[in-house]
Tab-separated table of C-alpha atoms in Angstrom:
chain	number	residue	atom	x	y	z
R	1	VAL	CA	-28.484	14.165	-93.273
R	2	ILE	CA	-25.723	12.324	-91.486
R	3	GLY	CA	-23.878	14.749	-89.178
R	4	ALA	CA	-21.548	14.986	-86.253
R	5	PRO	CA	-23.779	13.120	-83.732
R	6	ASP	CA	-23.810	10.023	-85.961
R	7	VAL	CA	-20.015	9.898	-86.106
R	8	ARG	CA	-19.694	10.350	-82.304
R	9	PHE	CA	-22.314	7.700	-81.544
R	10	ARG	CA	-20.777	5.153	-83.984
R	11	GLU	CA	-17.322	5.735	-82.461
R	12	ASP	CA	-18.604	5.386	-78.879
R	13	PRO	CA	-22.234	4.203	-78.445
R	14	VAL	CA	-22.148	4.991	-74.739
R	15	ARG	CA	-22.143	8.691	-75.705
R	16	MET	CA	-25.830	8.222	-76.495
R	17	MET	CA	-26.536	7.435	-72.861
R	18	ARG	CA	-24.399	10.327	-71.687
R	19	ALA	CA	-26.160	12.758	-73.996
R	20	LEU	CA	-29.524	11.789	-72.470
R	21	GLU	CA	-28.150	11.819	-68.957
R	22	SER	CA	-26.675	15.329	-69.460
R	23	GLY	CA	-29.966	16.608	-70.974
R	24	SER	CA	-31.863	15.218	-67.971
R	25	ARG	CA	-29.445	16.495	-65.311
R	26	LEU	CA	-29.154	19.994	-66.735
R	27	GLY	CA	-32.768	20.334	-67.829
R	28	PHE	CA	-31.784	20.808	-71.478
R	29	GLU	CA	-33.887	19.705	-74.424
R	30	ILE	CA	-32.228	17.192	-76.713
R	31	GLU	CA	-31.762	18.835	-80.095
R	32	PRO	CA	-33.530	17.150	-83.027
R	33	ALA	CA	-30.256	16.160	-84.798
R	34	THR	CA	-29.054	14.368	-81.656
R	35	SER	CA	-32.387	12.727	-81.030
R	36	ASP	CA	-32.608	11.494	-84.603
R	37	ALA	CA	-29.053	10.114	-84.438
R	38	ILE	CA	-29.834	8.184	-81.210
R	39	ASN	CA	-32.924	6.769	-82.883
R	40	ARG	CA	-30.830	5.643	-85.918
R	41	HIS	CA	-27.987	4.170	-83.941
R	42	ARG	CA	-29.685	2.892	-80.772
R	43	ALA	CA	-28.989	-0.772	-81.649
R	44	GLU	CA	-25.291	-0.021	-81.711
R	45	ILE	CA	-25.352	0.397	-77.942
R	46	LEU	CA	-25.050	-3.397	-77.880
R	47	LYS	CA	-21.525	-3.030	-79.330
R	48	ALA	CA	-20.400	-1.234	-76.161
R	49	SER	CA	-18.814	-3.153	-73.269
R	50	ALA	CA	-21.529	-4.666	-71.129
R	51	PRO	CA	-19.764	-3.806	-67.815
R	52	ARG	CA	-19.279	-0.192	-68.983
R	53	VAL	CA	-23.001	0.114	-69.964
R	54	SER	CA	-24.130	-1.400	-66.656
R	55	GLU	CA	-21.917	1.024	-64.688
R	56	GLU	CA	-23.485	3.964	-66.618
R	57	ILE	CA	-26.936	2.671	-65.705
R	58	LEU	CA	-25.950	2.329	-62.063
R	59	GLU	CA	-24.468	5.850	-62.064
R	60	LEU	CA	-27.873	7.233	-63.245
R	61	LEU	CA	-29.526	5.538	-60.297
R	62	ARG	CA	-26.777	6.423	-57.728
R	63	ARG	CA	-26.699	10.153	-58.474
R	64	GLY	CA	-30.319	11.012	-58.051
R	65	TRP	CA	-31.414	12.038	-61.548
R	66	SER	CA	-32.657	8.751	-62.857
R	67	GLN	CA	-36.300	9.569	-63.574
R	68	GLY	CA	-35.614	12.160	-66.319
R	69	ALA	CA	-32.798	10.101	-67.842
R	70	PHE	CA	-34.826	6.909	-68.060
R	71	ARG	CA	-37.804	8.823	-69.485
R	72	LEU	CA	-35.519	9.947	-72.283
R	73	MET	CA	-34.125	6.486	-72.731
R	74	VAL	CA	-37.668	5.123	-73.181
R	75	SER	CA	-38.924	7.926	-75.414
R	76	SER	CA	-35.743	7.642	-77.578
R	77	ARG	CA	-36.122	3.805	-77.470
R	78	LEU	CA	-32.440	3.506	-76.430
R	79	LEU	CA	-33.599	1.292	-73.557
R	80	GLU	CA	-35.220	-1.170	-75.928
R	81	PRO	CA	-32.041	-2.931	-77.201
R	82	LEU	CA	-30.420	-2.690	-73.746
R	83	LEU	CA	-33.212	-3.978	-71.526
R	84	PRO	CA	-36.097	-5.079	-73.785
R	85	GLU	CA	-37.962	-6.701	-70.879
R	86	VAL	CA	-37.940	-3.457	-68.856
R	87	TYR	CA	-38.736	-1.339	-71.904
R	88	THR	CA	-41.818	-3.391	-72.694
R	89	ALA	CA	-42.954	-3.299	-69.066
R	90	VAL	CA	-42.686	0.501	-68.659
R	91	SER	CA	-43.257	1.967	-72.186
R	92	ASN	CA	-46.662	3.470	-73.192
R	93	ASP	CA	-47.241	4.191	-69.483
R	94	ARG	CA	-47.892	0.548	-68.701
R	95	ALA	CA	-46.380	0.927	-65.243
R	96	PRO	CA	-46.989	4.524	-64.131
R	97	TYR	CA	-45.831	3.805	-60.620
R	98	PHE	CA	-42.353	3.091	-62.041
R	99	TRP	CA	-41.783	6.818	-62.739
R	100	LYS	CA	-43.051	7.736	-59.291
R	101	MET	CA	-40.680	5.078	-57.857
R	102	LEU	CA	-37.719	6.661	-59.623
R	103	GLU	CA	-38.816	10.095	-58.393
R	104	VAL	CA	-38.919	8.809	-54.795
R	105	LEU	CA	-35.577	7.060	-55.359
R	106	ASP	CA	-33.984	10.255	-56.657
R	107	ARG	CA	-35.229	12.261	-53.623
R	108	THR	CA	-33.942	9.502	-51.310
R	109	VAL	CA	-30.468	9.498	-52.931
R	110	GLN	CA	-30.299	13.329	-52.985
R	111	SER	CA	-31.104	13.409	-49.270
R	112	GLY	CA	-27.873	11.555	-48.674
R	113	ARG	CA	-29.409	8.187	-47.761
R	114	LYS	CA	-27.387	5.247	-48.948
R	115	VAL	CA	-29.147	2.769	-51.265
R	116	SER	CA	-27.320	-0.416	-52.169
R	117	ASP	CA	-26.629	-1.323	-55.797
R	118	PRO	CA	-28.804	-4.445	-55.630
R	119	VAL	CA	-31.794	-2.299	-54.545
R	120	LEU	CA	-31.090	0.239	-57.274
R	121	LEU	CA	-31.079	-2.512	-59.960
R	122	SER	CA	-34.075	-4.188	-58.397
R	123	VAL	CA	-36.045	-0.919	-58.764
R	124	LEU	CA	-35.197	-0.935	-62.444
R	125	LEU	CA	-36.227	-4.619	-62.896
R	126	LEU	CA	-39.245	-4.563	-60.549
R	127	PRO	CA	-42.100	-3.597	-62.967
R	128	TRP	CA	-41.144	-6.415	-65.304
R	129	ILE	CA	-40.641	-9.039	-62.527
R	130	MET	CA	-43.803	-8.074	-60.680
R	131	GLU	CA	-45.814	-8.293	-63.914
R	132	GLU	CA	-44.378	-11.769	-64.634
R	133	LEU	CA	-44.976	-12.978	-61.088
R	134	GLU	CA	-48.576	-11.813	-61.085
R	135	ARG	CA	-49.139	-13.364	-64.523
R	136	GLU	CA	-47.697	-16.661	-63.329
R	137	GLU	CA	-49.914	-16.699	-60.254
R	138	LYS	CA	-52.917	-15.943	-62.404
R	139	ARG	CA	-51.966	-18.857	-64.633
R	140	ARG	CA	-51.658	-21.148	-61.636
R	141	ASP	CA	-54.871	-19.741	-60.109
R	142	GLY	CA	-53.156	-19.438	-56.724
R	143	ARG	CA	-50.358	-17.875	-54.770
R	144	MET	CA	-46.868	-19.324	-55.329
R	145	ARG	CA	-44.893	-20.759	-52.464
R	146	ILE	CA	-41.702	-18.892	-51.457
R	147	GLY	CA	-39.456	-21.652	-52.861
R	148	GLU	CA	-41.243	-21.395	-56.211
R	149	VAL	CA	-40.924	-17.634	-56.209
R	150	LEU	CA	-37.141	-17.846	-55.691
R	151	ILE	CA	-36.729	-20.283	-58.593
R	152	PHE	CA	-39.071	-18.176	-60.769
R	153	VAL	CA	-37.223	-14.931	-59.989
R	154	ARG	CA	-33.845	-16.653	-60.560
R	155	ASP	CA	-34.929	-17.936	-63.978
R	156	LEU	CA	-36.035	-14.411	-64.933
R	157	THR	CA	-33.033	-12.509	-63.647
R	158	THR	CA	-30.166	-14.868	-64.605
R	159	PRO	CA	-30.246	-14.111	-68.391
R	160	ILE	CA	-30.610	-10.337	-67.915
R	161	CYS	CA	-27.874	-10.230	-65.226
R	162	ALA	CA	-25.579	-12.196	-67.614
R	163	ARG	CA	-26.273	-9.731	-70.430
R	164	MET	CA	-25.419	-6.845	-68.020
R	165	ALA	CA	-22.234	-8.683	-66.901
R	166	LEU	CA	-23.212	-8.303	-63.234
R	167	ALA	CA	-21.136	-10.056	-60.624
R	168	ALA	CA	-22.566	-13.273	-59.263
R	169	GLY	CA	-22.826	-11.720	-55.810
R	170	THR	CA	-24.870	-8.764	-57.110
R	171	ARG	CA	-27.162	-11.116	-59.054
R	172	HIS	CA	-27.691	-13.212	-55.885
R	173	GLN	CA	-28.559	-10.067	-53.839
R	174	ILE	CA	-31.095	-8.942	-56.460
R	175	GLU	CA	-32.740	-12.386	-56.414
R	176	GLN	CA	-32.828	-12.468	-52.625
R	177	ALA	CA	-34.153	-8.869	-52.353
R	178	ILE	CA	-37.033	-9.515	-54.736
R	179	GLU	CA	-37.828	-12.944	-53.301
R	180	THR	CA	-37.859	-11.451	-49.804
R	181	LEU	CA	-39.939	-8.545	-51.033
R	182	TRP	CA	-42.589	-11.052	-52.165
R	183	ARG	CA	-42.606	-12.495	-48.625
R	184	LEU	CA	-43.150	-9.011	-47.187
R	185	LEU	CA	-46.334	-8.566	-49.181
R	186	GLU	CA	-47.940	-10.627	-46.461
R	187	PRO	CA	-48.206	-8.791	-43.087
R	188	PRO	CA	-45.921	-10.102	-40.304
R	189	ALA	CA	-47.197	-12.594	-37.760
R	190	ASP	CA	-45.923	-12.050	-34.198
R	191	ARG	CA	-43.982	-15.236	-33.993
R	192	ARG	CA	-40.371	-16.037	-33.032
R	193	ALA	CA	-39.640	-17.135	-36.595
R	194	GLN	CA	-40.566	-13.714	-37.891
R	195	PHE	CA	-38.216	-12.095	-35.409
R	196	ARG	CA	-35.408	-14.270	-36.797
R	197	PHE	CA	-36.447	-13.398	-40.311
R	198	ILE	CA	-35.713	-9.652	-39.981
R	199	TYR	CA	-32.065	-10.397	-39.236
R	200	ARG	CA	-31.506	-12.248	-42.477
R	201	ASP	CA	-29.192	-10.368	-44.875
R	202	PRO	CA	-31.807	-9.635	-47.582
R	203	PHE	CA	-34.394	-8.135	-45.238
R	204	ASN	CA	-33.123	-4.566	-45.200
R	205	ASP	CA	-32.817	-4.467	-49.012
R	206	ALA	CA	-36.323	-5.962	-49.386
R	207	LEU	CA	-37.779	-3.495	-46.859
R	208	ALA	CA	-36.132	-0.541	-48.777
R	209	LEU	CA	-37.552	-1.923	-52.010
R	210	LEU	CA	-41.043	-2.351	-50.465
R	211	GLU	CA	-40.894	1.234	-49.162
R	212	LEU	CA	-40.174	2.595	-52.648
R	213	TYR	CA	-42.839	0.300	-54.261
R	214	ALA	CA	-45.510	1.080	-51.677
R	215	LEU	CA	-45.002	4.858	-51.638
R	216	SER	CA	-45.021	4.942	-55.432
R	217	SER	CA	-47.768	2.454	-56.394
R	218	GLY	CA	-50.061	3.014	-53.377
R	219	LYS	CA	-50.122	-0.814	-52.984
R	220	TYR	CA	-49.059	-2.748	-49.880
R	221	VAL	CA	-48.635	0.427	-47.839
R	222	GLU	CA	-50.140	-1.174	-44.751
R	223	GLN	CA	-47.814	-4.182	-45.083
R	224	TYR	CA	-44.806	-1.822	-45.336
R	225	LYS	CA	-45.907	0.017	-42.228
R	226	GLN	CA	-46.448	-3.246	-40.302
R	227	TRP	CA	-43.043	-4.703	-41.308
R	228	SER	CA	-41.270	-1.465	-40.538
R	229	ALA	CA	-42.858	-1.205	-37.079
R	230	PHE	CA	-42.307	-4.933	-36.479
R	231	SER	CA	-38.610	-4.733	-37.286
R	232	GLN	CA	-38.115	-1.660	-35.125
R	233	LYS	CA	-39.870	-3.409	-32.193
R	234	ALA	CA	-37.686	-6.498	-32.617
R	235	ARG	CA	-34.439	-4.465	-32.797
R	236	LYS	CA	-35.379	-2.378	-29.753
R	237	ALA	CA	-36.194	-5.569	-27.804
R	238	GLN	CA	-32.816	-6.975	-28.717
R	239	GLU	CA	-31.026	-3.798	-27.643
R	240	GLU	CA	-32.796	-3.887	-24.312
R	241	GLU	CA	-31.831	-7.505	-23.765
R	242	GLY	CA	-28.241	-6.838	-24.720
R	243	PRO	CA	-25.858	-9.179	-26.480
R	244	PRO	CA	-26.273	-12.893	-25.668
R	245	VAL	CA	-23.982	-14.133	-22.928
R	246	LYS	CA	-21.807	-17.012	-24.041
R	247	LYS	CA	-21.707	-19.915	-21.672
R	248	ARG	CA	-18.272	-21.104	-20.800
R	249	ARG	CA	-17.788	-24.677	-21.595
R	250	ARG	CA	-16.685	-26.780	-18.692
R	251	ARG	CA	-13.316	-28.412	-19.204
R	252	ARG	CA	-13.183	-32.080	-18.749
R	253	ARG	CA	-10.682	-33.431	-16.264
């Protein structure tokens, strides 16, 4: 029977996301009529403004109740038309660490720690991208070079970022964070180049992403610890040395 939820969801498809978000945040069970209506009308979410939908997704991640909301979005299949790549990667418990990662992320956000939007979106895309990277390396029968990883990640993320109507700067930061994360999966070598590397803009985002990934999946924990200690050591050394002294240029006479 077609009822009130059908009318509301046809008038404003974003209400489907808000219904699931409210149920997750308040700990309410989604009533069968609403659940059935979401299932019937889930494809209509594509009629909503892409920037508006993307902002709704970001708000779920920013406010610290993403795990429950995304579980409902997967079980209701509302995520399928929105982000089919992510839906395929995480549905049927294909990436159990993803739910743990959202749980850790929620606790991190609720503690008051600031997490950048590129890191939040990278968390959402990570299971799919990691699966594709690992599949590509298996196909090549060897580890990809960093330049190849950047191109590969860019080719993956450009279409999905375009569908989400993300700003070019945000897309670039996501690419850089994930490409840098891939570099951090190798432990640091105590070389001057590595000291310079930690001051690059994407390093902090990539380290935050590695922390979430390592704590959730149990993989690369030692690498995270080594990079975290390495970066702290480098920053402490720089603080002790103080800011570089600029040499005054001699004026020609």
